[in-house]
Amino acid sequence: MNRRRFIQNTGMLTAMSLLPAYACQKAPVSKYKMGYQLFSIRDEMAKDPLATLKALIAMGYESFETYGYEPDTDQIYGYTAQEFRNVLDELQVVAPSGHFGFDPFHFAEEAEILRFVDGCLKGAETMGMKYITWPWLAPEKRNPEGFEQLVIQLNRIGKHIQGSGIGLAFHNHGYEFEDHNGVNGYDMILTQTDPELVKLQLDMYWLKHSTNMTPQQLADDQPGRYVMWHIKDMDKVTRDYTELGNGSIDYTTYLPKAEDAGLEFYFIEQGGNFTVNSTESAKPVRNTSKRISNN
């Protein structure tokens, strides 16, 4: 099935914005905007962020997840946080979440990591974000000791920013699900972090790639906690990333119920393995401007 036929046949994505139509009956928010994770098009963002955003908006995207904000210099994509917010406002789009560079502070003392968090929080507030997201764990930390420390830092950050109007989320890959003598990092995160302080950004690709669990099973176990979703597809042969609709993940059946998960925002993503280039890989996802409101 080609991408166009996939998009037409899913019955849930209005050229991907039917994702809300499938998932958002009795949803906890009134509408969803079609989002894109800007890391998917990082080569073009590095060259000309304004032109890249305009190109994505022309495809129908209204919401973006950022990466790479530097609190020490107040820089993102060559802009200050306020300048970038001005760009978003001018383009009439939003950035409700950002991936921030928490990993170097994994083993930092409380005062040090919270100083970094304060800088992230200031930038996130300026850019109009609702979540700051921990997106990555370096390979040498993907072990029980590393996950134990991660749990400490996630709870610490979540408590520190409580009441700020901005929440903390953790983004999974596949390594969290690896077995370590009967335990895995994701179970530690689920059971040892405070669900009121630490929300979750569910990467559907990595869940499918790494486990036999379904998103609905996770949502049933942790209701209301999966406030953000990453939607990307898996190559049928290599199991690498591929354009949405070209791969093996059947999103007509794979997505959880939004009201169970607690969905607030979703972002389409393709981390690499582009058939042509990053811009072309974004093009099949188009928005007909239909928004699904909560009845």
Coordinates of C-alpha atoms in Angstrom, one line a residue:
M1 CA 0.0 0.0 0.0
N2 CA 1.5 3.4 -1.0
R3 CA 1.5 6.3 1.4
R4 CA -1.4 8.1 -0.2
R5 CA -3.6 5.1 -0.1
F6 CA -2.6 4.4 3.5
I7 CA -3.5 7.9 4.5
Q8 CA -6.8 7.7 2.8
N9 CA -7.6 4.3 4.2
T10 CA -6.6 4.7 7.9
G11 CA -9.9 6.3 8.8
M12 CA -8.2 8.1 11.6
L13 CA -5.9 10.7 10.0
T14 CA -7.3 13.5 7.9
A15 CA -4.2 13.2 5.9
M16 CA -2.8 12.6 9.3
S17 CA -5.0 15.0 11.1
L18 CA -7.6 12.2 11.2
L19 CA -5.5 10.9 14.0
P20 CA -7.6 13.0 16.4
A21 CA -10.8 11.7 14.7
Y22 CA -9.8 8.2 15.6
A23 CA -8.3 8.8 19.0
C24 CA -10.1 11.8 20.4
Q25 CA -13.6 10.8 21.2
K26 CA -14.3 12.3 24.6
A27 CA -10.7 13.5 24.6
P28 CA -9.4 15.5 27.5
V29 CA -8.7 18.6 25.3
S30 CA -11.0 20.3 22.9
K31 CA -8.9 19.8 19.8
Y32 CA -5.5 18.6 18.6
K33 CA -3.2 20.3 16.2
M34 CA -1.1 18.3 13.8
G35 CA 2.4 18.3 15.3
Y36 CA 5.9 17.6 13.9
Q37 CA 9.1 16.9 15.9
L38 CA 11.6 19.3 14.4
F39 CA 14.5 16.8 14.9
S40 CA 13.0 15.0 11.9
I41 CA 14.0 17.9 9.7
R42 CA 17.1 19.0 11.7
D43 CA 19.3 19.4 8.5
E44 CA 17.0 22.0 7.1
M45 CA 16.4 23.7 10.5
A46 CA 20.2 24.1 10.8
K47 CA 20.3 25.9 7.4
D48 CA 17.2 28.1 7.4
P49 CA 14.8 27.5 10.3
L50 CA 12.3 30.2 9.2
A51 CA 11.9 28.8 5.7
T52 CA 11.7 25.3 7.1
L53 CA 8.9 26.2 9.5
K54 CA 7.0 27.9 6.7
A55 CA 7.4 24.8 4.5
L56 CA 6.0 22.6 7.2
I57 CA 3.2 25.0 7.9
A58 CA 2.3 24.9 4.1
M59 CA 2.0 21.1 4.6
G60 CA -0.5 21.6 7.3
Y61 CA 1.5 21.4 10.5
E62 CA 0.3 23.8 13.3
S63 CA 2.4 22.5 16.2
F64 CA 6.0 21.7 16.7
E65 CA 8.3 20.0 19.3
T66 CA 11.7 21.6 19.5
Y67 CA 15.1 20.3 20.4
G68 CA 18.4 21.9 21.2
Y69 CA 17.6 24.9 23.5
E70 CA 20.7 26.1 25.3
P71 CA 19.8 27.9 28.6
D72 CA 23.3 29.3 29.1
T73 CA 23.1 31.3 25.9
D74 CA 19.3 31.5 25.5
Q75 CA 19.7 30.2 22.0
I76 CA 17.6 27.9 19.8
Y77 CA 17.9 27.6 16.0
G78 CA 20.0 30.9 16.1
Y79 CA 17.2 32.8 17.9
T80 CA 16.8 33.8 21.5
A81 CA 13.8 32.2 23.2
Q82 CA 11.8 35.4 22.8
E83 CA 12.7 35.8 19.2
F84 CA 11.7 32.2 18.5
R85 CA 8.4 32.8 20.3
N86 CA 7.9 35.9 18.1
V87 CA 8.4 33.7 15.0
L88 CA 5.9 31.2 16.2
D89 CA 3.4 33.9 17.0
E90 CA 3.9 35.5 13.6
L91 CA 3.4 32.2 11.9
Q92 CA 0.4 31.4 14.1
V93 CA 1.7 28.1 15.3
V94 CA 2.8 26.7 18.7
A95 CA 5.5 24.7 20.3
P96 CA 4.0 23.0 23.3
S97 CA 7.0 20.8 24.1
G98 CA 10.7 20.7 23.7
H99 CA 13.4 18.1 24.1
F100 CA 16.0 19.5 26.5
G101 CA 19.6 18.3 27.2
F102 CA 19.2 16.8 30.6
D103 CA 21.4 13.8 30.0
P104 CA 24.8 15.5 30.9
F105 CA 23.3 16.2 34.3
H106 CA 22.2 12.6 34.9
F107 CA 24.6 12.2 37.9
A108 CA 24.8 15.9 38.8
E109 CA 24.1 17.0 42.4
E110 CA 20.7 18.5 43.1
A111 CA 21.8 22.1 43.0
E112 CA 23.5 21.7 39.7
I113 CA 20.8 20.0 37.8
L114 CA 18.1 22.4 39.2
R115 CA 20.1 25.4 38.0
F116 CA 20.0 23.8 34.5
V117 CA 16.2 23.1 35.0
D118 CA 15.6 26.7 35.9
G119 CA 17.2 27.8 32.7
C120 CA 15.2 25.3 30.7
L121 CA 12.0 26.4 32.5
K122 CA 12.6 30.1 31.7
G123 CA 13.1 29.4 28.0
A124 CA 10.1 27.0 27.9
E125 CA 7.9 29.6 29.5
T126 CA 9.1 32.3 27.1
M127 CA 8.4 30.0 24.1
G128 CA 4.9 29.1 25.4
M129 CA 5.6 25.5 26.2
K130 CA 3.5 23.2 28.3
Y131 CA 6.1 20.5 28.8
I132 CA 9.9 20.2 29.1
T133 CA 10.8 16.7 28.0
W134 CA 13.8 14.4 29.0
P135 CA 14.5 12.7 25.6
W136 CA 17.7 10.6 25.9
L137 CA 19.9 8.4 28.0
A138 CA 23.5 7.9 27.0
P139 CA 24.5 4.3 26.4
E140 CA 26.7 4.0 29.5
K141 CA 23.7 4.9 31.6
R142 CA 21.3 2.3 30.3
N143 CA 21.7 -0.1 33.2
P144 CA 19.9 -0.6 36.6
E145 CA 22.2 1.9 38.3
G146 CA 21.6 4.5 35.6
F147 CA 17.9 4.0 35.7
E148 CA 17.9 4.3 39.5
Q149 CA 19.6 7.7 39.2
L150 CA 17.2 8.7 36.4
V151 CA 14.3 8.1 38.6
I152 CA 15.8 10.3 41.3
Q153 CA 16.4 13.1 38.9
L154 CA 13.0 12.9 37.3
N155 CA 11.2 13.1 40.6
R156 CA 13.5 15.9 41.6
I157 CA 12.8 17.9 38.5
G158 CA 9.1 17.2 38.6
K159 CA 8.8 18.4 42.2
H160 CA 11.0 21.5 41.6
I161 CA 8.8 22.7 38.7
Q162 CA 5.5 21.8 40.3
G163 CA 3.2 24.8 40.2
S164 CA 5.0 26.5 37.4
G165 CA 2.4 25.8 34.8
I166 CA 4.9 23.6 32.9
G167 CA 5.1 19.9 33.3
L168 CA 7.9 17.3 33.0
A169 CA 7.7 14.4 30.6
F170 CA 10.0 11.5 29.8
H171 CA 10.4 10.2 26.2
N172 CA 11.2 6.5 25.7
H173 CA 13.3 4.8 23.2
G174 CA 13.9 1.0 23.0
Y175 CA 16.7 0.6 25.6
E176 CA 14.3 1.2 28.5
F177 CA 12.7 -2.1 27.8
E178 CA 15.8 -4.2 27.8
D179 CA 16.0 -6.9 30.4
H180 CA 18.5 -6.6 33.3
N181 CA 18.1 -9.8 35.3
G182 CA 14.3 -9.6 35.4
V183 CA 14.0 -5.8 35.6
N184 CA 13.9 -3.1 33.0
G185 CA 14.3 0.7 33.1
Y186 CA 10.8 1.5 31.9
D187 CA 9.2 -0.5 34.8
M188 CA 11.4 1.4 37.1
I189 CA 10.3 4.7 35.7
L190 CA 6.6 3.7 35.8
T191 CA 6.7 2.4 39.4
Q192 CA 9.3 4.7 41.0
T193 CA 8.4 8.1 39.7
D194 CA 5.5 10.2 40.9
P195 CA 2.8 10.1 38.2
E196 CA 1.6 13.5 39.3
L197 CA 5.1 15.0 38.7
V198 CA 6.5 12.9 35.8
K199 CA 4.4 12.5 32.7
L200 CA 5.2 10.3 29.7
Q201 CA 5.8 10.9 26.0
L202 CA 5.1 7.6 24.3
D203 CA 7.1 6.8 21.2
M204 CA 4.9 4.3 19.4
Y205 CA 7.7 3.2 17.0
W206 CA 10.1 2.3 19.8
L207 CA 7.4 0.5 21.8
K208 CA 6.5 -1.6 18.7
H209 CA 10.2 -2.1 17.9
S210 CA 11.2 -3.3 21.3
T211 CA 8.2 -5.0 23.1
N212 CA 5.0 -7.0 22.6
M213 CA 3.1 -4.5 24.7
T214 CA 0.5 -2.3 23.1
P215 CA 0.0 1.4 23.8
Q216 CA -3.5 0.6 25.2
Q217 CA -2.0 -1.8 27.7
L218 CA 0.3 1.0 28.9
A219 CA -2.5 3.4 29.0
D220 CA -4.6 1.0 31.0
D221 CA -1.8 0.6 33.5
Q222 CA -1.0 4.3 33.8
P223 CA -4.2 6.1 32.9
G224 CA -3.9 9.7 32.1
R225 CA -0.1 9.7 32.1
Y226 CA 0.7 9.5 28.4
V227 CA 0.1 13.1 27.7
M228 CA 2.2 13.2 24.4
W229 CA 2.6 10.7 21.6
H230 CA 5.3 10.3 18.9
I231 CA 3.9 8.7 15.7
K232 CA 6.4 7.2 13.3
D233 CA 6.5 4.1 11.1
M234 CA 8.8 1.1 10.9
D235 CA 10.4 -0.3 7.7
K236 CA 8.9 -3.6 6.9
V237 CA 12.3 -5.2 6.2
T238 CA 15.0 -3.3 8.1
R239 CA 12.8 -2.2 11.0
D240 CA 14.4 1.2 10.7
Y241 CA 12.4 4.4 10.5
T242 CA 10.4 5.1 7.4
E243 CA 7.8 7.5 6.1
L244 CA 4.4 7.2 7.8
G245 CA 2.3 4.8 5.8
N246 CA 5.2 3.0 4.2
G247 CA 5.9 0.7 7.1
S248 CA 4.6 -2.1 9.2
I249 CA 2.7 -0.3 12.0
D250 CA -1.0 -0.4 11.5
Y251 CA -2.1 2.8 13.3
T252 CA -5.8 2.0 12.6
T253 CA -5.5 -0.6 15.4
Y254 CA -2.3 0.3 17.3
L255 CA -3.2 3.7 18.9
P256 CA -4.7 3.7 22.4
K257 CA -7.8 5.6 23.3
A258 CA -6.9 9.2 23.9
E259 CA -9.1 9.6 27.0
D260 CA -7.4 6.6 28.6
A261 CA -3.9 7.8 27.8
G262 CA -4.4 11.4 28.7
L263 CA -3.4 12.7 25.3
E264 CA -2.8 16.4 25.0
F265 CA -0.3 16.7 22.1
Y266 CA 1.0 14.4 19.3
F267 CA 3.9 14.8 17.0
I268 CA 4.7 13.0 13.8
E269 CA 8.3 12.1 13.6
Q270 CA 10.9 10.4 11.3
G271 CA 14.4 10.4 12.8
G272 CA 16.2 9.4 9.7
N273 CA 16.3 6.8 6.8
F274 CA 14.6 9.2 4.5
T275 CA 13.6 7.9 1.1
V276 CA 14.6 11.1 -0.6
N277 CA 15.3 13.8 2.0
S278 CA 13.8 15.1 5.3
T279 CA 11.5 17.6 3.5
E280 CA 10.1 15.0 1.1
S281 CA 9.5 12.6 4.0
A282 CA 7.3 15.2 5.7
K283 CA 5.2 15.9 2.7
P284 CA 2.8 12.9 2.7
V285 CA 1.4 14.1 6.0
R286 CA -1.1 16.8 5.1
N287 CA -3.8 18.5 7.1
T288 CA -7.2 19.4 5.7
S289 CA -7.6 21.9 8.6
K290 CA -10.3 19.7 10.2
R291 CA -10.1 19.7 13.9
I292 CA -12.0 17.3 16.1
S293 CA -13.6 19.1 19.1
N294 CA -14.7 17.4 22.3
N295 CA -18.4 16.8 22.2

